[in-house]
Coordinates of C-alpha atoms and ligand atoms in Angstrom, one line a residue:
M7 CA 5.7 34.5 12.9
S8 CA 1.7 33.9 12.5
T9 CA -0.9 32.3 14.5
H10 CA -3.9 32.2 12.0
F11 CA -3.6 30.6 8.9
D12 CA -6.3 29.7 5.8
V13 CA -5.9 26.5 6.2
I14 CA -3.8 24.4 8.8
V15 CA -2.8 20.3 7.8
I16 CA -1.9 18.2 10.8
G17 CA 0.6 15.7 9.8
S18 CA 3.1 15.8 6.8
G19 CA 2.3 12.1 4.6
P20 CA 1.5 11.6 1.1
A21 CA -2.1 13.1 2.4
G22 CA -1.0 16.1 4.6
Y23 CA 1.6 17.0 2.6
V24 CA -0.1 17.2 -1.0
C25 CA -2.7 18.5 0.3
A26 CA -0.4 21.6 2.3
I27 CA 0.8 22.1 -1.4
K28 CA -2.4 21.9 -2.8
C29 CA -3.6 24.9 -1.0
A30 CA -0.8 27.0 -0.8
Q31 CA -0.7 26.7 -5.1
L32 CA -4.6 28.1 -4.8
G33 CA -3.5 31.2 -3.2
M34 CA -4.6 30.0 0.6
A35 CA -1.8 31.1 3.8
T36 CA -1.4 27.4 4.9
A37 CA 0.6 26.1 7.4
V38 CA 1.7 22.2 8.1
I39 CA 2.1 20.6 11.5
E40 CA 4.2 17.3 11.7
Q41 CA 5.3 15.6 15.1
A42 CA 8.3 13.7 14.8
V43 CA 11.8 14.9 14.5
D44 CA 15.1 13.9 13.2
A45 CA 17.9 13.5 14.7
K46 CA 19.1 17.0 14.0
G47 CA 15.6 18.3 16.0
Q48 CA 14.2 18.9 11.8
P49 CA 10.6 18.1 11.4
E50 CA 10.8 14.5 9.8
L51 CA 8.7 15.2 6.4
G52 CA 6.5 12.8 4.3
G53 CA 5.1 10.5 6.7
T54 CA 4.8 6.8 7.4
C55 CA 4.6 6.1 3.1
L56 CA 8.2 8.0 3.0
N57 CA 10.0 7.1 6.0
V58 CA 9.0 3.7 7.1
G59 CA 6.8 2.8 4.7
C60 CA 6.3 2.4 0.6
I61 CA 9.7 3.9 -0.5
P62 CA 12.0 1.9 1.9
S63 CA 10.1 -1.0 1.6
K64 CA 10.4 -0.8 -2.2
A65 CA 14.1 0.2 -2.1
L66 CA 14.8 -3.2 0.1
L67 CA 12.3 -5.3 -2.2
D68 CA 14.8 -3.9 -5.3
S69 CA 17.7 -4.8 -4.1
S70 CA 16.5 -8.1 -3.0
H71 CA 15.5 -8.7 -6.3
R72 CA 18.6 -7.7 -8.1
Y73 CA 20.2 -9.9 -5.6
A74 CA 17.8 -12.7 -6.4
E75 CA 18.5 -12.4 -9.4
A76 CA 21.8 -12.6 -9.4
T77 CA 22.1 -15.8 -7.8
L78 CA 19.4 -17.6 -9.2
H79 CA 18.4 -16.3 -12.8
M80 CA 21.6 -14.8 -14.4
A81 CA 22.2 -18.6 -15.3
E82 CA 19.4 -19.0 -17.9
H83 CA 20.4 -16.2 -19.8
G84 CA 23.7 -17.7 -20.2
I85 CA 25.7 -15.3 -17.8
S86 CA 27.5 -16.9 -15.1
V87 CA 28.2 -14.7 -11.9
S88 CA 30.4 -15.7 -9.3
E89 CA 31.1 -14.6 -5.7
V90 CA 27.5 -13.0 -5.4
S91 CA 28.2 -11.5 -1.4
L92 CA 25.6 -9.1 0.3
N93 CA 26.6 -6.2 2.5
I94 CA 23.3 -5.7 4.6
A95 CA 25.0 -2.4 6.0
D96 CA 25.5 -1.1 2.5
M97 CA 22.2 -2.2 1.4
M98 CA 20.1 -0.2 4.6
A99 CA 22.4 2.8 3.4
R100 CA 21.1 3.2 0.0
K101 CA 17.6 2.7 1.6
Q102 CA 18.6 5.2 3.9
K103 CA 19.6 7.7 1.0
I104 CA 16.7 7.6 -0.8
V105 CA 14.4 8.3 2.0
S106 CA 16.7 10.9 2.8
Q107 CA 16.6 12.5 -1.1
L108 CA 13.1 12.0 -0.6
T109 CA 12.0 13.9 2.3
G110 CA 14.5 16.9 2.1
G111 CA 12.1 17.0 -1.7
V112 CA 9.4 17.3 0.3
S113 CA 10.6 19.8 2.9
G114 CA 12.0 21.4 -0.2
L115 CA 8.6 21.9 -2.4
L116 CA 6.8 22.8 0.8
K117 CA 9.0 25.9 1.4
H118 CA 9.4 27.2 -2.4
N119 CA 5.4 26.8 -1.8
G120 CA 5.4 29.0 0.7
V121 CA 4.0 26.5 2.8
E122 CA 4.6 27.0 7.2
V123 CA 5.9 23.9 8.9
I124 CA 5.6 24.5 12.7
T125 CA 7.4 21.1 14.2
G126 CA 4.9 19.6 17.6
D127 CA 2.0 17.6 18.1
A128 CA -1.1 19.0 17.7
T129 CA -4.9 18.2 19.2
L130 CA -7.6 20.0 17.2
G131 CA -9.7 21.8 20.4
A132 CA -13.3 23.7 19.4
S133 CA -13.4 26.1 17.0
R134 CA -10.9 25.6 14.7
Q135 CA -8.1 26.0 17.4
V136 CA -5.2 23.9 17.5
E137 CA -2.8 23.2 20.2
V138 CA 0.3 22.5 19.9
T139 CA 2.9 20.9 21.4
G140 CA 6.8 21.0 21.2
D141 CA 10.0 19.2 21.9
D142 CA 9.9 22.0 25.3
A143 CA 6.5 21.0 26.3
Q144 CA 5.7 24.4 25.5
K145 CA 2.1 24.8 24.2
L146 CA 1.3 27.2 21.3
I147 CA -2.4 27.9 20.1
Y148 CA -2.7 28.5 16.2
T149 CA -6.5 28.6 14.6
A150 CA -7.5 28.0 11.1
D151 CA -10.7 28.7 8.8
N152 CA -10.1 24.9 7.6
V153 CA -8.4 22.4 9.4
V154 CA -7.5 19.2 7.5
L155 CA -6.6 16.1 9.8
A156 CA -4.0 14.0 8.4
A157 CA -2.4 11.8 11.1
G158 CA -2.1 8.6 9.3
S159 CA -1.5 5.0 11.1
E160 CA 0.4 3.1 13.1
P161 CA 1.0 -0.7 13.2
I162 CA -1.6 -3.0 15.5
D163 CA -0.4 -5.0 17.7
I164 CA -1.4 -8.5 19.0
P165 CA -1.1 -9.6 22.8
P166 CA 0.5 -13.1 21.9
A167 CA 3.3 -11.3 20.1
P168 CA 4.3 -7.9 22.0
V169 CA 6.9 -5.8 19.3
D170 CA 10.5 -5.7 21.8
G171 CA 12.1 -4.3 18.7
D172 CA 14.5 -6.9 19.0
R173 CA 13.1 -10.5 18.4
I174 CA 9.6 -9.0 17.2
V175 CA 9.3 -6.2 15.2
D176 CA 6.4 -4.7 13.2
S177 CA 6.8 -3.3 9.6
T178 CA 9.7 -0.4 10.6
G179 CA 11.9 -3.0 12.2
A180 CA 11.8 -5.3 9.7
L181 CA 12.9 -2.4 7.2
C182 CA 16.2 -2.0 9.1
F183 CA 17.4 -5.8 10.1
D184 CA 21.6 -6.1 10.5
A185 CA 21.8 -9.4 9.6
V186 CA 19.6 -12.0 7.5
P187 CA 17.5 -14.1 9.8
E188 CA 18.3 -17.5 9.0
R189 CA 14.6 -18.5 10.2
L190 CA 11.7 -15.8 9.8
G191 CA 7.9 -15.9 11.2
V192 CA 5.5 -13.6 9.7
I193 CA 2.4 -12.8 11.5
G194 CA -0.1 -11.8 8.9
A195 CA -0.1 -13.1 5.1
G196 CA -1.3 -9.1 3.9
V197 CA 0.6 -6.4 2.0
I198 CA 3.0 -5.6 4.1
G199 CA 3.8 -9.4 5.3
L200 CA 3.8 -11.0 1.2
E201 CA 6.2 -7.6 1.0
L202 CA 8.8 -7.8 4.0
G203 CA 8.3 -11.5 3.6
S204 CA 9.5 -11.3 0.0
V205 CA 12.4 -9.1 1.0
W206 CA 14.4 -11.8 3.7
A207 CA 13.2 -14.8 1.9
R208 CA 15.1 -13.4 -1.3
L209 CA 18.1 -12.6 0.6
G210 CA 18.2 -15.7 2.2
S211 CA 15.5 -16.1 5.3
E212 CA 13.7 -19.2 5.3
V213 CA 10.4 -17.8 5.9
V214 CA 7.4 -18.9 7.3
V215 CA 3.8 -16.8 7.2
L216 CA 1.3 -17.5 9.9
E217 CA -2.3 -16.3 8.7
A218 CA -5.2 -16.2 10.4
M219 CA -7.5 -16.2 8.0
D220 CA -8.7 -19.6 5.9
T221 CA -8.4 -18.2 2.5
F222 CA -5.5 -16.3 1.0
L223 CA -5.5 -12.6 0.2
P224 CA -9.5 -12.6 0.6
N225 CA -10.0 -9.1 -0.9
M226 CA -8.7 -10.1 -4.3
D227 CA -10.5 -11.6 -7.1
E228 CA -10.1 -15.0 -6.1
Q229 CA -9.1 -16.8 -9.5
I230 CA -5.8 -13.9 -9.2
A231 CA -5.2 -14.6 -5.3
K232 CA -4.8 -18.7 -6.2
D233 CA -2.2 -18.0 -8.9
A234 CA -0.2 -15.7 -6.6
G235 CA -0.5 -18.2 -3.6
K236 CA 1.0 -20.7 -5.9
I237 CA 3.7 -18.5 -7.5
F238 CA 4.7 -17.1 -3.8
T239 CA 5.2 -20.5 -2.3
K240 CA 7.7 -21.6 -5.1
Q241 CA 9.7 -18.7 -4.4
G242 CA 9.5 -20.4 -1.0
L243 CA 7.4 -18.6 1.3
D244 CA 5.9 -21.1 3.8
I245 CA 2.6 -19.7 4.2
R246 CA 0.3 -21.3 6.3
L247 CA -3.3 -20.4 5.9
G248 CA -5.8 -20.8 9.7
A249 CA -3.1 -20.5 11.8
R250 CA -4.1 -18.7 15.0
M251 CA -1.1 -17.5 17.3
T252 CA -2.0 -18.1 20.9
G253 CA 1.6 -17.1 22.4
S254 CA 5.4 -16.5 21.8
E255 CA 8.5 -16.4 24.3
V256 CA 11.6 -14.9 23.4
S257 CA 14.8 -16.4 24.6
G258 CA 18.6 -15.7 23.7
S259 CA 18.7 -17.8 21.1
G260 CA 15.1 -16.2 19.3
V261 CA 11.5 -16.1 19.7
T262 CA 9.0 -19.5 20.1
V263 CA 5.5 -19.1 18.6
A264 CA 3.0 -20.7 19.8
Y265 CA 0.1 -21.5 17.0
S266 CA -2.9 -23.7 15.9
H267 CA -3.1 -25.3 13.2
D268 CA -5.2 -28.0 11.3
G269 CA -6.7 -28.6 14.7
A270 CA -3.5 -29.4 16.5
D271 CA -0.8 -27.2 19.2
H272 CA 2.1 -26.3 17.0
S273 CA 5.5 -24.4 18.2
E274 CA 8.3 -22.8 15.7
T275 CA 11.5 -20.8 17.1
F276 CA 12.6 -18.1 14.2
D277 CA 15.4 -15.6 14.6
K278 CA 12.9 -12.7 14.3
L279 CA 9.2 -12.3 13.9
I280 CA 7.4 -9.4 12.1
V281 CA 3.9 -8.9 12.9
A282 CA 2.2 -7.6 10.0
V283 CA -1.6 -7.4 11.0
G284 CA -2.8 -4.8 9.8
R285 CA -2.8 -0.8 11.1
R286 CA -4.7 1.5 12.8
P287 CA -6.3 5.1 12.7
R288 CA -3.1 7.6 14.7
T289 CA -6.9 9.4 16.1
N290 CA -6.7 8.4 19.8
K291 CA -5.3 11.8 20.5
L292 CA -5.7 14.6 18.1
F293 CA -8.9 15.8 19.3
S294 CA -10.4 17.0 21.8
A295 CA -14.0 15.7 22.4
D296 CA -15.2 19.3 21.8
S297 CA -13.8 19.6 18.1
G298 CA -17.1 18.1 17.2
V299 CA -14.6 15.4 15.1
S300 CA -16.1 12.3 16.0
V301 CA -15.1 8.7 15.2
D302 CA -16.3 4.8 14.7
E303 CA -15.3 1.6 17.0
R304 CA -12.4 1.4 15.3
G305 CA -10.7 5.2 15.3
F306 CA -11.6 6.1 12.1
V307 CA -12.8 9.8 11.6
F308 CA -16.4 10.1 10.1
V309 CA -16.5 12.1 6.9
N310 CA -18.7 12.3 4.0
E311 CA -17.3 11.6 0.6
Y312 CA -15.8 14.5 0.4
C313 CA -13.9 14.1 3.6
A314 CA -15.5 16.8 5.4
T315 CA -15.9 15.9 9.3
E316 CA -19.4 16.7 11.0
A317 CA -17.5 20.2 12.4
P318 CA -17.5 22.9 10.5
G319 CA -14.6 23.7 8.3
V320 CA -12.8 20.5 9.7
W321 CA -11.7 18.2 6.9
A322 CA -10.1 14.7 7.4
I323 CA -8.1 12.6 4.8
G324 CA -5.7 9.6 4.5
D325 CA -5.3 6.3 6.7
I326 CA -7.6 7.9 9.0
V327 CA -10.6 8.3 6.8
R328 CA -12.3 4.5 5.5
G329 CA -11.3 3.1 2.2
P330 CA -8.0 1.1 1.8
M331 CA -4.8 2.4 3.0
L332 CA -2.7 4.0 0.4
A333 CA -0.3 7.0 0.0
H334 CA -2.5 7.5 -3.4
K335 CA -5.7 7.4 -1.8
G336 CA -4.7 9.9 0.8
S337 CA -2.7 12.1 -1.3
E338 CA -6.0 12.4 -3.6
E339 CA -8.5 13.1 -1.0
G340 CA -5.9 16.0 -0.1
V341 CA -6.1 17.4 -3.6
M342 CA -9.9 17.5 -3.3
V343 CA -10.2 19.0 0.0
A344 CA -7.9 21.9 -0.9
E345 CA -10.1 22.3 -4.0
R346 CA -13.1 22.3 -1.5
I347 CA -12.1 24.2 1.0
H348 CA -11.1 27.1 -2.0
G349 CA -14.1 26.4 -3.2
K350 CA -14.5 23.9 -6.5
A351 CA -16.8 21.1 -6.6
A352 CA -14.2 18.5 -6.5
Q353 CA -14.7 15.5 -6.1
L354 CA -12.6 11.7 -6.2
N355 CA -13.7 8.5 -7.7
Y356 CA -13.0 5.7 -5.7
E357 CA -14.2 3.4 -7.8
V358 CA -11.0 3.2 -9.5
V359 CA -8.5 3.6 -6.6
P360 CA -5.9 1.0 -7.7
S361 CA -3.9 -1.4 -4.9
I362 CA -0.6 -3.4 -5.6
I363 CA 1.3 -5.6 -4.0
Y364 CA 5.4 -5.1 -5.3
T365 CA 5.9 -8.7 -4.7
H366 CA 7.7 -10.1 -7.9
P367 CA 5.8 -10.8 -9.9
E368 CA 3.3 -7.7 -8.9
V369 CA -0.2 -8.4 -8.0
A370 CA -2.3 -5.7 -9.3
A371 CA -6.0 -4.4 -8.9
V372 CA -9.1 -1.7 -9.9
G373 CA -12.4 -2.2 -9.3
K374 CA -14.6 -5.2 -8.2
T375 CA -13.8 -8.7 -8.2
E376 CA -15.4 -11.3 -9.9
Q377 CA -16.7 -12.9 -6.7
E378 CA -18.3 -9.4 -5.8
L379 CA -19.9 -8.8 -8.9
R380 CA -21.2 -12.3 -9.0
L381 CA -22.5 -11.8 -5.3
E382 CA -24.3 -8.0 -6.3
G383 CA -26.0 -10.8 -9.2
A384 CA -24.5 -8.7 -12.2
Q385 CA -24.5 -10.0 -15.1
I386 CA -20.4 -10.1 -16.3
K387 CA -18.0 -11.3 -18.6
V388 CA -15.1 -12.1 -18.0
G389 CA -11.9 -12.4 -20.3
T390 CA -8.2 -13.7 -18.8
F391 CA -5.0 -14.2 -20.9
P392 CA -2.4 -15.8 -19.3
F393 CA 1.7 -13.9 -19.4
A394 CA 2.9 -17.6 -20.8
A395 CA 1.2 -16.3 -24.4
I396 CA 3.1 -12.9 -24.5
G397 CA 6.2 -12.9 -26.4
R398 CA 7.7 -9.8 -24.7
A399 CA 7.0 -12.5 -21.7
Q400 CA 8.8 -15.3 -23.0
A401 CA 11.7 -13.0 -24.0
S402 CA 12.2 -11.8 -20.9
G403 CA 11.9 -15.1 -18.5
E404 CA 8.6 -13.3 -16.7
T405 CA 5.9 -16.0 -18.0
D406 CA 4.1 -16.7 -14.7
G407 CA 0.3 -15.0 -14.2
L408 CA -2.1 -13.7 -16.0
V409 CA -4.4 -10.2 -17.1
K410 CA -8.4 -10.7 -16.0
I411 CA -10.9 -8.0 -17.2
I412 CA -14.6 -8.3 -16.4
A413 CA -17.2 -5.8 -17.9
D414 CA -20.7 -5.8 -17.7
A415 CA -22.2 -8.4 -19.7
D416 CA -25.3 -5.7 -21.9
S417 CA -23.4 -2.2 -21.9
D418 CA -19.6 -3.9 -22.2
Q419 CA -18.5 -1.0 -19.5
I420 CA -15.2 -2.1 -17.4
L421 CA -16.2 -2.8 -14.3
G422 CA -12.6 -4.4 -12.5
A423 CA -9.0 -5.3 -13.7
H424 CA -6.9 -8.0 -11.5
V425 CA -2.9 -9.0 -12.9
V426 CA -1.2 -10.9 -11.4
G427 CA 2.0 -10.6 -13.4
P428 CA 5.3 -8.8 -14.3
S429 CA 4.1 -5.1 -14.6
A430 CA 1.0 -5.5 -13.0
A431 CA 1.2 -2.4 -11.0
D432 CA 1.9 -0.7 -15.1
L433 CA -0.6 -2.3 -16.7
V434 CA -3.4 -2.0 -14.1
Q435 CA -2.9 1.5 -14.2
Q436 CA -3.9 1.4 -18.2
I437 CA -7.2 0.1 -16.9
V438 CA -7.1 2.9 -14.2
I439 CA -7.5 5.6 -17.1
A440 CA -9.8 3.4 -19.0
M441 CA -12.4 3.0 -16.5
E442 CA -11.7 6.9 -15.1
M443 CA -13.4 7.3 -19.2
A444 CA -16.0 4.7 -19.0
A445 CA -14.1 2.8 -21.5
S446 CA -15.9 -0.4 -22.6
T447 CA -13.5 -3.1 -23.8
E448 CA -14.6 -2.8 -27.1
D449 CA -12.2 0.4 -26.7
L450 CA -9.4 -1.6 -25.9
Q451 CA -10.2 -4.3 -29.2
L452 CA -10.3 -1.9 -31.3
M453 CA -6.7 0.2 -29.6
V454 CA -3.4 -0.1 -31.2
F455 CA -1.0 -2.0 -28.1
G456 CA 3.1 -2.2 -28.8
H457 CA 5.0 -5.5 -29.7
P458 CA 6.4 -6.9 -28.0
T459 CA 5.2 -5.2 -24.8
M460 CA 3.6 -7.0 -21.5
S461 CA 0.8 -4.9 -21.7
E462 CA -0.3 -7.1 -25.2
A463 CA -1.7 -9.3 -22.2
V464 CA -4.1 -6.6 -21.8
H465 CA -5.1 -6.2 -25.0
E466 CA -5.8 -9.9 -25.4
A467 CA -7.6 -9.8 -22.1
A468 CA -10.2 -7.4 -23.4
L469 CA -10.7 -9.2 -26.6
A470 CA -10.9 -12.5 -24.0
V471 CA -13.6 -10.8 -23.0
D472 CA -15.3 -11.5 -26.5
G473 CA -13.8 -14.6 -26.7
R474 CA -11.7 -12.9 -29.7
A475 CA -8.4 -13.5 -28.1
I476 CA -5.7 -13.9 -31.3
H477 CA -2.9 -15.4 -29.2
M478 CA -4.8 -18.2 -27.2
V479 CA -7.7 -20.8 -28.0
N480 CA -10.9 -19.7 -27.2
R481 CA -12.9 -22.0 -25.1
P482 CA -16.9 -21.5 -25.8
K483 CA -18.1 -19.2 -22.5
R484 CA -20.6 -20.9 -20.5
Ligands
LIG504 P1 1.1 9.2 7.3 O1 1.6 8.5 6.4 O2 1.0 8.1 8.6 O3 1.5 10.6 7.9 C1 1.2 11.2 9.0 C2 1.8 12.1 9.6 O4 1.2 12.9 10.7 C3 3.0 11.4 10.4 O5 4.5 12.0 9.8 C4 2.7 11.4 11.7 O6 3.9 11.7 12.9 C5 2.0 13.1 11.8 N1 1.2 13.2 12.7 C6 0.1 12.0 13.5 N2 -0.6 12.8 14.5 C7 -0.1 13.9 14.6 C8 -0.1 14.5 15.7 N3 -1.1 15.0 16.5 N4 0.1 16.0 15.5 C9 1.4 16.4 14.2 N5 1.3 15.2 13.6 C10 0.8 14.0 13.5 N6 0.9 2.4 0.3 C11 0.8 3.0 -0.8 O7 0.1 3.1 -1.2 N7 1.9 2.2 -1.4 C12 2.9 1.2 -0.8 O8 3.8 0.4 -1.5 C13 2.9 1.0 0.4 N8 3.7 0.2 1.0 C14 4.1 0.8 2.6 C15 4.6 0.0 2.8 C16 5.1 -0.7 4.5 C17 5.6 -1.1 5.2 C18 4.0 0.1 5.0 C19 4.3 0.6 6.5 C20 2.9 1.4 4.6 C21 3.0 1.0 3.2 N9 1.7 2.2 2.5 C22 2.1 1.8 1.2 C23 0.8 2.7 3.5 C24 1.0 4.2 3.4 O9 2.0 4.5 3.9 C25 -0.1 4.9 4.1 O10 -1.7 4.8 3.1 C26 0.4 6.5 3.7 O11 1.8 6.5 4.5 C27 -0.8 7.3 4.6 O12 -0.6 8.6 4.3 P2 -1.4 9.4 5.6 O13 -0.5 10.6 5.0 O14 -2.4 9.2 5.8 O15 -0.2 9.5 6.9
LIG505 P1 -3.3 -6.3 6.0 O1 -4.8 -5.8 6.1 O2 -2.8 -6.0 4.4 O3 -2.9 -7.7 6.3 C1 -2.7 -7.8 7.5 C2 -3.4 -10.2 7.3 O4 -3.4 -9.9 9.3 C3 -4.8 -9.9 7.5 O5 -4.6 -10.9 6.2 C4 -5.1 -10.5 8.3 O6 -5.9 -11.6 8.1 C5 -4.0 -11.2 8.8 N1 -4.2 -11.4 10.5 C6 -4.6 -10.9 11.0 N2 -4.7 -11.1 13.0 C7 -4.0 -11.5 12.6 C8 -3.5 -12.8 13.7 N3 -3.9 -12.7 15.2 N4 -2.9 -14.0 13.2 C9 -2.2 -14.3 12.2 N5 -2.8 -13.1 11.3 C10 -3.4 -12.2 11.2 O7 -2.3 -5.0 6.7 P2 -0.7 -4.8 6.8 O8 -0.1 -5.9 5.3 O9 -0.3 -5.1 7.9 O10 -0.7 -3.7 6.1 C11 -1.3 -2.3 6.7 C12 -2.1 -1.8 5.7 O11 -1.2 -1.2 5.0 C13 -2.7 -2.2 4.3 O12 -3.8 -2.1 4.8 C14 -2.3 -1.5 3.5 O13 -3.0 -0.8 2.3 C15 -1.3 -0.5 3.5 N6 0.3 -1.3 2.8 C16 0.3 -1.1 1.6 C17 0.9 -1.3 0.7 C18 1.1 -1.3 -0.7 O14 0.2 -0.5 -1.7 N7 1.5 -1.9 -1.7 C19 1.8 -2.0 1.3 C20 1.7 -2.7 2.4 C21 1.2 -1.4 3.7

């Protein structure tokens, strides 16, 4: 086996494995090093995303959505369903099967592209030397012309709620409960809290979400966050803003959480508690002091806009660098870095990275929010359109939410789009394409949108930017 490669990638998550495949496709001798191993001692490929993140959470979101449809929403279609029952073990087995199929797929792709997979814990030293410690504690040294760090992230823990994997869990534990908790506490009303809180609420848990901030989804467009908050509350999520947790006590019957809220001290007992207060980059043992790589005060590796670190030939991508912790952002950084190593002037347009919360309905966004733009003093025009006025949304009984498009007042160029509602992720993707091509709202206004589709809300919101919506009374702009 070779010990020198053109490129070594550390970490096989969506950033690392995509980078490795792209490097190999460009003809470079590539290895990917992964520390996680499965029960059979084989490398567990795919990182957080495939194993304990995007994919298993979406599998459970889909299963729980079907259960909620069967129990709550069939009657309005004139369909009566009796004796709907839940088999959590089967639901979990389905989720695990999907994970195995996809991680197996990654393994096959790496093999097919000739990427060498090395198992072990990697540390980058000086001069792009990588020390790999295997399961047997044996250390091997590999070298490369280029090293790409893609070690990902891990859940943040907080002292008042130490994760014990039983009563108090992080997102990984919340993906494998063996029964539906009667009362579920969630710390953090962020993406994970809302997605996994929704899963268990749909399956029957009484869910209380304790959020430290006074504002709900502060990074989202205010109007969209407000609408989303109302929808989630209607669905049964009890979201308490400005709730500061002070301690927890685990007993045989559950976990009691102490917190302050509205100027008073409170306590609540739950069967399970999910801690979802953010993630931190996994960089503490990734490189030695003489590697030339440095991190900021939160542990993110310093990189330039092309993901090059301060050390020559060393790159960093995905959750360990600045920007949103999103699988697709990391993957595209992986492709960009592979192309740059190969000598191309590749770049990534960070302005158009979409973000999505996969609740039902979804919440999705691209570009800047109205409050950000107003703060910058930008001259903007805004168009919104409610799903309630869309024929397809009515036909599907999916009338909650709206599409909002923001454009520059002079040039008409689209600066942002924000959606809460059915198929929000796919609708925002249409705007990603438009923004990448520097489209104006007039471009969207002149396009033909199929009828009846949810996409018509995008068309109407683009028209509404200039007060020209058809299926809504256009109010004079102030
Ligand atoms: P990771 O996926 O974390 O992979 C890093 C890999 O590196 C791991 O396999 C790790 O074992 C390995 N590694 C670390 N250190 C070393 C070392 N020293 N030596 C060798 N190997 C090492 N994002 C989305 O875009 N959409 C979603 O729907 C979504 N849902 C999510 C749901 C949940 C519950 C969670 C927790 C996250 C979700 N995310 C989602 C975020 C997404 O999973 C991450 O942004 C993404 O996985 C980051 O990719 P990465 O390759 O940078 O790191
Ligand atoms: P987050 O940053 O989205 O939300 C964390 C929330 O916890 C915030 O609202 C924060 O104010 C709150 N919080 C922090 N400390 C607290 C405390 N002590 N008490 C109460 N609340 C507290 O983080 P997350 O939900 O843990 O997700 C981590 C990352 O994973 C996200 O950044 C996201 O990018 C990624 N992710 C993405 C998706 C997706 O794309 N659909 C899904 C899941 C996770």
